[in-house]
Structures are given as C-alpha cells and as structure tokens.
Coordinates of C-alpha atoms and ligand atoms in Angstrom, one line a residue:
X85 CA 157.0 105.5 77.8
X86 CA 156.3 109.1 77.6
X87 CA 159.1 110.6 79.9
X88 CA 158.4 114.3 81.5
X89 CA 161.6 116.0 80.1
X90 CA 164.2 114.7 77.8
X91 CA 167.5 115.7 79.4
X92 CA 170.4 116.5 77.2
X93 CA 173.7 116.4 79.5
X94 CA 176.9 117.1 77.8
X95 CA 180.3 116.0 79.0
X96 CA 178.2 112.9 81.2
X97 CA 181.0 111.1 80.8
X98 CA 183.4 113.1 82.7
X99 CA 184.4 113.8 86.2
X100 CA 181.0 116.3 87.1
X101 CA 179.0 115.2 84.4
X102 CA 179.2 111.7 85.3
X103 CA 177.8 112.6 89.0
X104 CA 175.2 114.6 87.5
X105 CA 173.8 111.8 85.5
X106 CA 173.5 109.5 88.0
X107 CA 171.9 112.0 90.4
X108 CA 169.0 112.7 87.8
X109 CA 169.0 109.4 86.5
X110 CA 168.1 107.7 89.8
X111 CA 166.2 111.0 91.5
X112 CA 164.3 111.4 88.6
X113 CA 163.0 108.0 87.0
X114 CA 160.3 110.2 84.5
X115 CA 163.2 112.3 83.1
X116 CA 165.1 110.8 80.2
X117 CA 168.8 111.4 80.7
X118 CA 170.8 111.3 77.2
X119 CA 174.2 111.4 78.2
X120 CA 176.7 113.0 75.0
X121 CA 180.1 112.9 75.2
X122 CA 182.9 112.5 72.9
X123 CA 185.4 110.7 75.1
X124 CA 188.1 112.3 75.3
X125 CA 191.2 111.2 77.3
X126 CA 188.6 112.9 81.1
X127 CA 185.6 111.2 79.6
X128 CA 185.3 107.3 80.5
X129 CA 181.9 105.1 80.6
X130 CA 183.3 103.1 83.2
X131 CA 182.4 106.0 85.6
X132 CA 178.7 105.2 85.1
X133 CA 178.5 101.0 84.5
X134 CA 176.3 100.9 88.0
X135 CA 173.6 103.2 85.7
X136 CA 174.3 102.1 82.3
X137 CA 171.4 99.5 82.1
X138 CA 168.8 101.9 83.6
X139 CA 165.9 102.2 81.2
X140 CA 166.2 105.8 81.3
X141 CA 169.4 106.6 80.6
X142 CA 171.0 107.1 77.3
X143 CA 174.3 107.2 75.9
X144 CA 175.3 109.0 72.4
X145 CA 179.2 109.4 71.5
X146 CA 179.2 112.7 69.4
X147 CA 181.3 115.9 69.5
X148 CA 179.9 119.0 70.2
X149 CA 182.2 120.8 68.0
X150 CA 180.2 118.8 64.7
X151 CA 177.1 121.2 64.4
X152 CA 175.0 119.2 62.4
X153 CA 174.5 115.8 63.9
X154 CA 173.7 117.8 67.4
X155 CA 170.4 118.8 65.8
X156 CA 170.2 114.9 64.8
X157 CA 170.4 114.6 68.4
X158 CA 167.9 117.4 69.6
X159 CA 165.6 115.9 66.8
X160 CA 165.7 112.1 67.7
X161 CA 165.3 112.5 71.4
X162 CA 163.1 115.3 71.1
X163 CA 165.5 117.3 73.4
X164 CA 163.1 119.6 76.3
X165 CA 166.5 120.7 78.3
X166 CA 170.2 120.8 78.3
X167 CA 172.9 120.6 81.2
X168 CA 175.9 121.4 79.5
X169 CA 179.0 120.4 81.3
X170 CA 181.1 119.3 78.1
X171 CA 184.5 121.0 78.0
X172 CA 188.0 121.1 78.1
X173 CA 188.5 121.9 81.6
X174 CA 192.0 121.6 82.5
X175 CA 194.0 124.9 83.0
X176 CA 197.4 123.8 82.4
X177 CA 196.4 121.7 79.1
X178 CA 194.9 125.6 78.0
X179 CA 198.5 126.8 78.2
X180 CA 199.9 124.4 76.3
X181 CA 196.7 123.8 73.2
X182 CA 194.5 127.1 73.6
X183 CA 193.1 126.2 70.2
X184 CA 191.3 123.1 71.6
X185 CA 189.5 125.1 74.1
X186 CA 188.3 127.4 71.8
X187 CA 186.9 124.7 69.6
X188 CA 185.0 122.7 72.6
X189 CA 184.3 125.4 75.0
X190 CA 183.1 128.5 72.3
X191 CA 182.5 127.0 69.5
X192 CA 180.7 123.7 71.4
X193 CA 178.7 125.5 73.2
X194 CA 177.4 128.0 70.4
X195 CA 176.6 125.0 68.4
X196 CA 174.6 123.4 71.1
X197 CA 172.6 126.8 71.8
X198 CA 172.0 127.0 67.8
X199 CA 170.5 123.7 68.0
X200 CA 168.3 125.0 71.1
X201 CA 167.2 128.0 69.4
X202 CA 166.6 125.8 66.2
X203 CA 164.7 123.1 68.0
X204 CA 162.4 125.4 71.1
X205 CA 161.7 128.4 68.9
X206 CA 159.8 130.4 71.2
X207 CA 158.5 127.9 72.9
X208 CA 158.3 128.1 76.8
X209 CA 158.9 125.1 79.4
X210 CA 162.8 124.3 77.7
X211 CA 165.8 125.2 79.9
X212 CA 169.3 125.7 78.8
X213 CA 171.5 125.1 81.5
X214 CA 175.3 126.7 81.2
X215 CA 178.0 124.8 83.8
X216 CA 180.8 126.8 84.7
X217 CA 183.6 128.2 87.0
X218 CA 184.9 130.7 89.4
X219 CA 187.7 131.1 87.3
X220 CA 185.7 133.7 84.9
X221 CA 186.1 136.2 87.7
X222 CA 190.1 136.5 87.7
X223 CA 192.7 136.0 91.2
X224 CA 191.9 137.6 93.7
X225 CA 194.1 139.4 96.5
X226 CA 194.4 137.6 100.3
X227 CA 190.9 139.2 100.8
X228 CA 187.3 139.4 99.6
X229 CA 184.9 137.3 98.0
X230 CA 183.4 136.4 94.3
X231 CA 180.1 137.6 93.8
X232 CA 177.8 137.4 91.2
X233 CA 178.5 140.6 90.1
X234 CA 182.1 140.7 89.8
X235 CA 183.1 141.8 86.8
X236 CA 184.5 139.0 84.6
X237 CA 188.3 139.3 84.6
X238 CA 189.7 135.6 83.2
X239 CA 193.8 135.3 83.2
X240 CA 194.0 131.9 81.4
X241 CA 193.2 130.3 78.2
X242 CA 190.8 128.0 80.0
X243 CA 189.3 130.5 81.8
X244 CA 189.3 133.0 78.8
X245 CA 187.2 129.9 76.8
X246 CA 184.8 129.6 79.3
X247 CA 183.9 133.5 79.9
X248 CA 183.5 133.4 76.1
X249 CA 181.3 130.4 76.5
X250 CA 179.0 132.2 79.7
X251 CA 178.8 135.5 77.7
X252 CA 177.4 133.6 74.6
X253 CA 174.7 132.0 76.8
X254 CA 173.4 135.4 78.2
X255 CA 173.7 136.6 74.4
X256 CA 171.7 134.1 73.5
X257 CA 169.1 134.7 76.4
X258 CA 168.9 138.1 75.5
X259 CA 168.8 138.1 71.7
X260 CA 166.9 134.9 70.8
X261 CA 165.2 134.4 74.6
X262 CA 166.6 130.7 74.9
X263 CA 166.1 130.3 78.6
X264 CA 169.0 130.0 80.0
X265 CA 170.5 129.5 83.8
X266 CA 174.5 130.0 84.8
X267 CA 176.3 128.6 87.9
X268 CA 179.9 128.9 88.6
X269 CA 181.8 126.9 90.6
X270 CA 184.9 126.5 92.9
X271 CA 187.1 123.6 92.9
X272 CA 185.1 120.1 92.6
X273 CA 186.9 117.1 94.4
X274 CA 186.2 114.0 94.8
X275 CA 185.7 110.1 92.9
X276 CA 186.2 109.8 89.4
X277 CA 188.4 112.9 88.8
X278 CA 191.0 112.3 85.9
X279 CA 194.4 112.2 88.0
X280 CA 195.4 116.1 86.3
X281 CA 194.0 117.9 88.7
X282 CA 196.0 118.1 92.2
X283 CA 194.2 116.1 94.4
X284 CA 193.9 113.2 92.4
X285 CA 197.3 113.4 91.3
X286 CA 199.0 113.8 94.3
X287 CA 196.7 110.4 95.3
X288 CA 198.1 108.4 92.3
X289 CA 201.6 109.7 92.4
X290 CA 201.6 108.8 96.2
X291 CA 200.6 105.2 95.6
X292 CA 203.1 105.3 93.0
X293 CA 205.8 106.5 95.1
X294 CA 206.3 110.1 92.9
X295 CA 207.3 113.0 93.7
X296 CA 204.2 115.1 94.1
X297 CA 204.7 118.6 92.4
X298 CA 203.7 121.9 93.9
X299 CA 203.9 124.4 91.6
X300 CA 206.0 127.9 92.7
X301 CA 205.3 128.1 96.6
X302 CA 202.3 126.2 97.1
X303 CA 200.8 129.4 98.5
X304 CA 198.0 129.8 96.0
X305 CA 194.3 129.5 97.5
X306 CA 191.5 127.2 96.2
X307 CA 187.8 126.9 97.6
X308 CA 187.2 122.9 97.5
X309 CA 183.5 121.4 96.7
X310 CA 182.4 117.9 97.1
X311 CA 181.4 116.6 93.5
X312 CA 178.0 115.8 94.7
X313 CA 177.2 118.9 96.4
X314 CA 178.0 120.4 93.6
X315 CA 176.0 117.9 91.4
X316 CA 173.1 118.7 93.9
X317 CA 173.6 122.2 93.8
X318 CA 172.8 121.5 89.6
X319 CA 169.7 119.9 90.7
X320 CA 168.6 122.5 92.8
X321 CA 169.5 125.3 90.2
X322 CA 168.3 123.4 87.5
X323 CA 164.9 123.0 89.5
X324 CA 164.4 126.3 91.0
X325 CA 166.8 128.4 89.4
X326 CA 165.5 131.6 88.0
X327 CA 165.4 132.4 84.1
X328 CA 168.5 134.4 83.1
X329 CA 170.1 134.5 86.4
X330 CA 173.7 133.4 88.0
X331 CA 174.5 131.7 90.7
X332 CA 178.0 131.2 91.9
X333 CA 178.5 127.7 94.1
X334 CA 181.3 127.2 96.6
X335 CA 182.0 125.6 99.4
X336 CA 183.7 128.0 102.3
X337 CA 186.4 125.9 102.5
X338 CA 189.8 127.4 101.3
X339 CA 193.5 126.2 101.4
X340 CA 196.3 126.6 100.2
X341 CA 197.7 124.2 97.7
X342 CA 200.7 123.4 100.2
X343 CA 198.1 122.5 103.6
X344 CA 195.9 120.9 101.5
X345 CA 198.3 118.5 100.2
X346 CA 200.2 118.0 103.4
X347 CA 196.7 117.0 104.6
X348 CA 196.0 114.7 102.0
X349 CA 199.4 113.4 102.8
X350 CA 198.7 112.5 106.4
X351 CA 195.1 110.9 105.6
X352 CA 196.5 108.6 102.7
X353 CA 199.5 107.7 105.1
X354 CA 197.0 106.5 107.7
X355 CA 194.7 105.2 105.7
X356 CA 197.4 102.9 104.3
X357 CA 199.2 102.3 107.1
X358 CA 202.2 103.7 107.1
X359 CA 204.1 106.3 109.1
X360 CA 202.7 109.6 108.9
X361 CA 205.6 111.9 107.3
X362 CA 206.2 108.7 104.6
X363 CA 203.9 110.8 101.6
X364 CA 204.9 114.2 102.7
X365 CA 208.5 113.4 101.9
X366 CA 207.3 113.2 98.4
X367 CA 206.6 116.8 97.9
X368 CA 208.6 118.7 95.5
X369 CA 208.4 122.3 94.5
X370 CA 208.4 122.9 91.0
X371 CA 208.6 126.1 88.3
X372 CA 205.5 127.6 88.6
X373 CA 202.5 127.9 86.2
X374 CA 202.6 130.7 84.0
X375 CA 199.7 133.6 85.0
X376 CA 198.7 131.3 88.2
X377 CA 195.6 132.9 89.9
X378 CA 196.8 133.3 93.3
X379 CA 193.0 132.6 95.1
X380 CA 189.7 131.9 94.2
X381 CA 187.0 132.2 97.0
X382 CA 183.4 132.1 96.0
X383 CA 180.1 134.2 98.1
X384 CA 177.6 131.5 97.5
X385 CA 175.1 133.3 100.0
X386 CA 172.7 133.7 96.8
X387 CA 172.4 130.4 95.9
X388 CA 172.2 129.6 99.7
X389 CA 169.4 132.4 100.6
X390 CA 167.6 132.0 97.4
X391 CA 167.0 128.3 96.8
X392 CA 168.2 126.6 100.2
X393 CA 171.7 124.9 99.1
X394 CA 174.4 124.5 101.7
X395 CA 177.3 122.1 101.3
X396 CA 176.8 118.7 103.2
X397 CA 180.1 117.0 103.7
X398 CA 182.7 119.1 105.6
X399 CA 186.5 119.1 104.1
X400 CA 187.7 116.1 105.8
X401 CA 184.9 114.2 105.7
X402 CA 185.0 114.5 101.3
X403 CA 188.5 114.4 101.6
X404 CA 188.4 110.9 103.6
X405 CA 185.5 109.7 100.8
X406 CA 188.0 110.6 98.2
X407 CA 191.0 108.7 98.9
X408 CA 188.6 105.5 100.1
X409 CA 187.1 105.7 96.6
X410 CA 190.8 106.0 94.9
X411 CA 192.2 103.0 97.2
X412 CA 189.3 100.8 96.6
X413 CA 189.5 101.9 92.5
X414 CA 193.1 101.1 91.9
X415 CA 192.2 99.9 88.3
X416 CA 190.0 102.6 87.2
X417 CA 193.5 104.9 87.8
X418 CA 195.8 102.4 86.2
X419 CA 193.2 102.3 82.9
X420 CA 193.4 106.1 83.3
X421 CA 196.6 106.8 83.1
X422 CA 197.3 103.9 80.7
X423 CA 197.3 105.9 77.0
X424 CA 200.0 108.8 76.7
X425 CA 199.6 109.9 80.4
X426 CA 203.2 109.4 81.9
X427 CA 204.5 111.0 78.1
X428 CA 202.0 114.0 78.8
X429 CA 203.7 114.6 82.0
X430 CA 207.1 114.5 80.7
X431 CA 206.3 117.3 78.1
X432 CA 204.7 119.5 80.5
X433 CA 207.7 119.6 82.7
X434 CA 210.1 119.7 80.3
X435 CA 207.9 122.7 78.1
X436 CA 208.1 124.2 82.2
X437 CA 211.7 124.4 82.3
Ligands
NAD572 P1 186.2 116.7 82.7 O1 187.4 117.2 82.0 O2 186.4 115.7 83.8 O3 185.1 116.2 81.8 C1 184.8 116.8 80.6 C2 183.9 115.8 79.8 O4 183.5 116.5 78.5 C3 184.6 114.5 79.4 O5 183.8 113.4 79.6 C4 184.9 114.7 77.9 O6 185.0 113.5 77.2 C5 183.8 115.6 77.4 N1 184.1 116.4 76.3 C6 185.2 117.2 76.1 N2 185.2 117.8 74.9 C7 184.1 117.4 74.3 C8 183.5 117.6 73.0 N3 184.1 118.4 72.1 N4 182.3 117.0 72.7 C9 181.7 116.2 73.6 N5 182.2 115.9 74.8 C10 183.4 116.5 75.2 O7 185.6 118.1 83.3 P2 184.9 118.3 84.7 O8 185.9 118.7 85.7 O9 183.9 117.3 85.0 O10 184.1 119.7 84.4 C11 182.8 119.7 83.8 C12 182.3 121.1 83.6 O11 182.3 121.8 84.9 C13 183.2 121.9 82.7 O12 182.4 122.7 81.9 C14 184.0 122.7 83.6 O13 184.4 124.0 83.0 C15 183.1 123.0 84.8 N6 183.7 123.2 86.1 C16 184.6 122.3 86.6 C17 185.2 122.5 87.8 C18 186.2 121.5 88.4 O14 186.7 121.8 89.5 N7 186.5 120.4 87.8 C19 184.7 123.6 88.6 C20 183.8 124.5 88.1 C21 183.2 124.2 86.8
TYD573 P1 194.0 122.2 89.5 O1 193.6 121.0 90.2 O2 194.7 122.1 88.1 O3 192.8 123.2 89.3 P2 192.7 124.8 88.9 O4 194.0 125.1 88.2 O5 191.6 124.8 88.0 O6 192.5 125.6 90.2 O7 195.0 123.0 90.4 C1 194.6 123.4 91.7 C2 195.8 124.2 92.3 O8 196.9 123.3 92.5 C3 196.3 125.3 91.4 O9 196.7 126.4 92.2 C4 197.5 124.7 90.7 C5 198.1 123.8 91.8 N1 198.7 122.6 91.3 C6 200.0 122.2 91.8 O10 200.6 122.9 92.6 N2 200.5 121.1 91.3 C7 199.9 120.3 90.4 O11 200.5 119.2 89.9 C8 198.6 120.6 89.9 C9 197.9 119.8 88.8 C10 198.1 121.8 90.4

C-alpha cells in the first residue's frame, strides 16, 4: 500500500513519543509511522504493545547518534517527514553526564537534519518537526510569562543541549531551507513516564513506602501538561503549523513542587484507601539541585489564537488519570525500575551531599 506520508518519529519509544505514535498511528491509518528509538533505560516497547501489530506502524532500533545507517533509514522507508522527540531529557542525569546530552541531543539531531537535507533536496511537501522545551528560555522571577520571543537563556546542561539542538533546526531552515517547525513545552505528566521525573516518582516511591525527596524548599514553579494534550498539540502543529515558526505549548496550570506533591499525596491516599496524611508523611526535603530554575510558565496564546489548541483535561482530572494508570500498571514500574535504578538513586544522593 502506497501510504500518504512516511512518518519518521524519533524517541517513539519513550514517555511523549510513545503517545505520539499511537495518536498518529490510529488518527491517521494512510500515514506510515516508523517508530526509531535506541532504547535506552526511558525507551520501553511495552508502552506501545496495544499498537504494535497495526499494519502501519513500524519499529526500527537505531541510534541517532550513528549518522550513516539513519540515511539507511530515510532511504528504505522513503522518509516524507520527521517528528523528532529522541533525547536525553532528564535534567538531573545532565548534571551528572553532560557529555551524553551533547551526543544525543546536538549531535543526534544534526545527523537527523543531514539526512533530511540529504534525502528532500529542495523538494517541497517534507516537514521537519523539532520537539522541545520551555526550559531553553531560562527561570523566571515570581512573575511574567515565556513567549516566543524570549530570548533563549538555558541554565542547565539539558537545557543547554537542547537550545543547541533548536538553534541547529532554524540554521538548517535558514541555510539549507529544510522546512522546519519548533514547539516547546512545559512539564508533560501523565502514563508511561519513567519514574525520574517527580510525579512519577513520588507515585512509585509512595507505593513503595519511600521517602519522597523535595529538593531545597519545594518552592520552585512548574507549568504541568497532560501527555496527550501535548501529543495533540504535535498533531495540530504538525498539521497546521507554519513553516519556520515557534510555538510554545503549556498548560496554565502552575504549582509548586511542594502543593503539587502534597496533592498527589492526598489523591494516591484516597485512591488506595488509606488515611489521608499516611503519603504526606513521606516527604523529605533534600540538598537542592545545583542551578535549579526557580519557575517556568509558558504564554501559549499563539498556538491557542493561531491554530485553535487549548488543553482538555484540567489538573486534577490528568492528575487522577495518572495515578489510575500507575495503580493499575504495577508491573510496567517494577520492570522499569528493575536494571540499575535503586543504584542510580544511591549515586545521585550521595554525588548531592
Ligand atoms: P524520554 O526520556 O521519556 O524518552 C526519550 C526517548 O528517546 C526514549 O525512548 C529513548 O530510548 C530515546 N532515545 C534517547 N537517546 C536516543 C538516541 N541516541 N537514539 C535514539 N533514541 C534515543 O523523554 P520524553 O520526556 O518523552 O521527552 C521527549 C522529547 O520531548 C524530548 O526531546 C524532550 O526534550 C521533549 N520535552 C519533554 C518534556 C517533558 O516534560 N518530559 C517537556 C517538553 C519537551
Ligand atoms: P523534573 O520532573 O525532573 O522536571 P524538570 O526538572 O525538567 O522541571 O522536576 C520537576 C521539579 O521537581 C523540579 O523543580 C525539580 C523537582 N524535583 C524534586 O523536588 N524532587 C525530585 O525527586 C525530582 C525528580 C524533581
């Protein structure tokens, strides 16, 4: 069959990516999705097996760091587009291995728009879409707002990696006229995030009876997304989005890392039944990341005025979905975290003291 674009997403396997496959995969039966991913410890096929057998879906294990079998790729699935979500995309990781993130965020995502510019030429009708984050733009104060214009100002390595990673797409756009699109995002929760990032940490650790850490006060800010608003916000961007242009995605919906996860407390205590106050006691303060960005709040009227996205789900609504998905997943967090997790920890904290 003759499919109307042949969809490269990168990083499918992961906690975005593996929403945004399954969106296009079952919204769009004459797209072919090829999935790439290298599976690292975030990437993990079981977050797709209920799409796996579709007949137009495709999955390739390959880095993106190794140049030359990517144009394999472009070449054998006669690649049209490219939603590249593949990366290293956990801040305090950065700290510790900056190297990595250079390799998969800069240097992947050069090699993938190489293999574009190899593969389109000048031809017209190809898209190269660039995933990334609010983090690009710095910390802000207790007031104002991202906006596309706001100057890029990144404070960590990740963040650093992935400003490179955005500046090489518009170079590229500019230079070589690949057509590109960039969104960034705030915070994504919800099911199948690897149990690193704080709310799906502070799930496992409760249903493991841990202390959940809060690093330095716990009054740091974070806009939080639902995963699939923000994987239809992709489809909307990817659909309508115009050629060269930004748009920055968020939800309204800010917190502080303290509220949110005395919240998150009180719904998991509820939802398993036992006396509100029981995960809150689990809370801990701990040393404080190095250079934490003290808030991130995203102006996503652009996006919302231009092309019609709004946010669906409201906080505790996604927040409820979340820790129903983790409760009823119990094994997909105990495979997770099988591995080197628990020893990962250790290090962290120790390298913290
Ligand atoms: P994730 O860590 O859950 O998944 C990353 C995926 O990329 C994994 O499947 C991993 O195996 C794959 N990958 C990593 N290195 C690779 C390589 N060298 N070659 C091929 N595959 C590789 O990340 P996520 O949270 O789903 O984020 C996806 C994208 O969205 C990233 O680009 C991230 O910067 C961006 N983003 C994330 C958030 C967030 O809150 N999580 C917010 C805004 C933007
Ligand atoms: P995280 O989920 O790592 O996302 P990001 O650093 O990209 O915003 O962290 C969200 C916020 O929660 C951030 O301010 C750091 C804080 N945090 C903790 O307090 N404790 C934790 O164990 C983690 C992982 C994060």
């Amino acid at each position: 069959m003759n499919h109307k674009k042949n969809i490269l997403i990168t990083g499918g396997a992961g906690f975005i990516g593996s929403h945004v496959v399954r969106r296009f995969v079952t919204c769009y039966p004459n797209y072919l999705i090829i999935n790439l991913d290298c599976l690292t410890y975030a990437g993990n096929l079981e977050n797709l097996t209920d799409i796996e057998s579709c007949s137009n879906y495709r999955f390739v294990k390959q880095d993106i760091c190794e140049a030359l079998s990517l144009d394999q790729v472009f070449k054998e699935f006669k690649i049209s587009d490219v939603i590249h979500l593949a990366a290293e995309s956990h801040v305090d990781r950065s700290i510790e291995d900056p190297l990595s993130f250079v390799n998969t965020n800069v240097i992947g995502t050069v090699n993938l728009l190489n293999s574009a510019k190899k593969h389109w030429g000048n031809e017209p009708d190809h898209l190269f879409y660039h995933i990334s984050t609010d983090e690009v733009y710095g910390s802000l104060g207790e007031t104002g707002f991202f906006t596309e214009s706001t100057a890029y100002d990144p404070q960590s390595p990740y963040s650093a990696s992935k400003a490179a990673s955005d500046h090489f797409a518009r170079a590229y756009y500019n230079t070589y006229k690949i057509p590109i699109v960039i969104s960034n995002c705030s915070n994504n929760y919800g099911p199948n995030q690897f149990p690193e990032k704080l709310i799906p940490l502070c799930i496992n650790n409760i249903l493991n009876s841990k202390p959940l850490p809060i690093y330095g006060k716990g009054d740091n800010i974070r806009d939080w997304l639902f995963v699939e608003d923000h994987a239809a916000a992709i489809d909307t961007i990817f659909h309508s989005g115009k050629l060269g242009a930004t748009y920055n995605i968020g939800g309204l919906n800010e917190w502080t890392n303290l509220q949110l996860v005395e919240t998150l407390c009180d719904v998991v205590d509820k939802k398993i039944n036992q006396p509100i106050g029981t995960s809150r006691s689990l809370i801990t303060f701990v040393t404080d990341r190095s250079g934490h960005d003290h808030r991130y709040a995203i102006d996503a009227s652009k996006l919302q005025t231009e092309l019609n996205w709004n946010p669906s789900l409201e906080f505790e609504e996604g927040l409820s979905k979340t820790v129903d998905w983790y409760l009823a997943n119990e094994d997909w967090l105990k495979s997770v975290t099988s591995g080197n997790y628990q020893e990962y920890y250790k290090q962290l904290y120790n390298n913290r003291k």
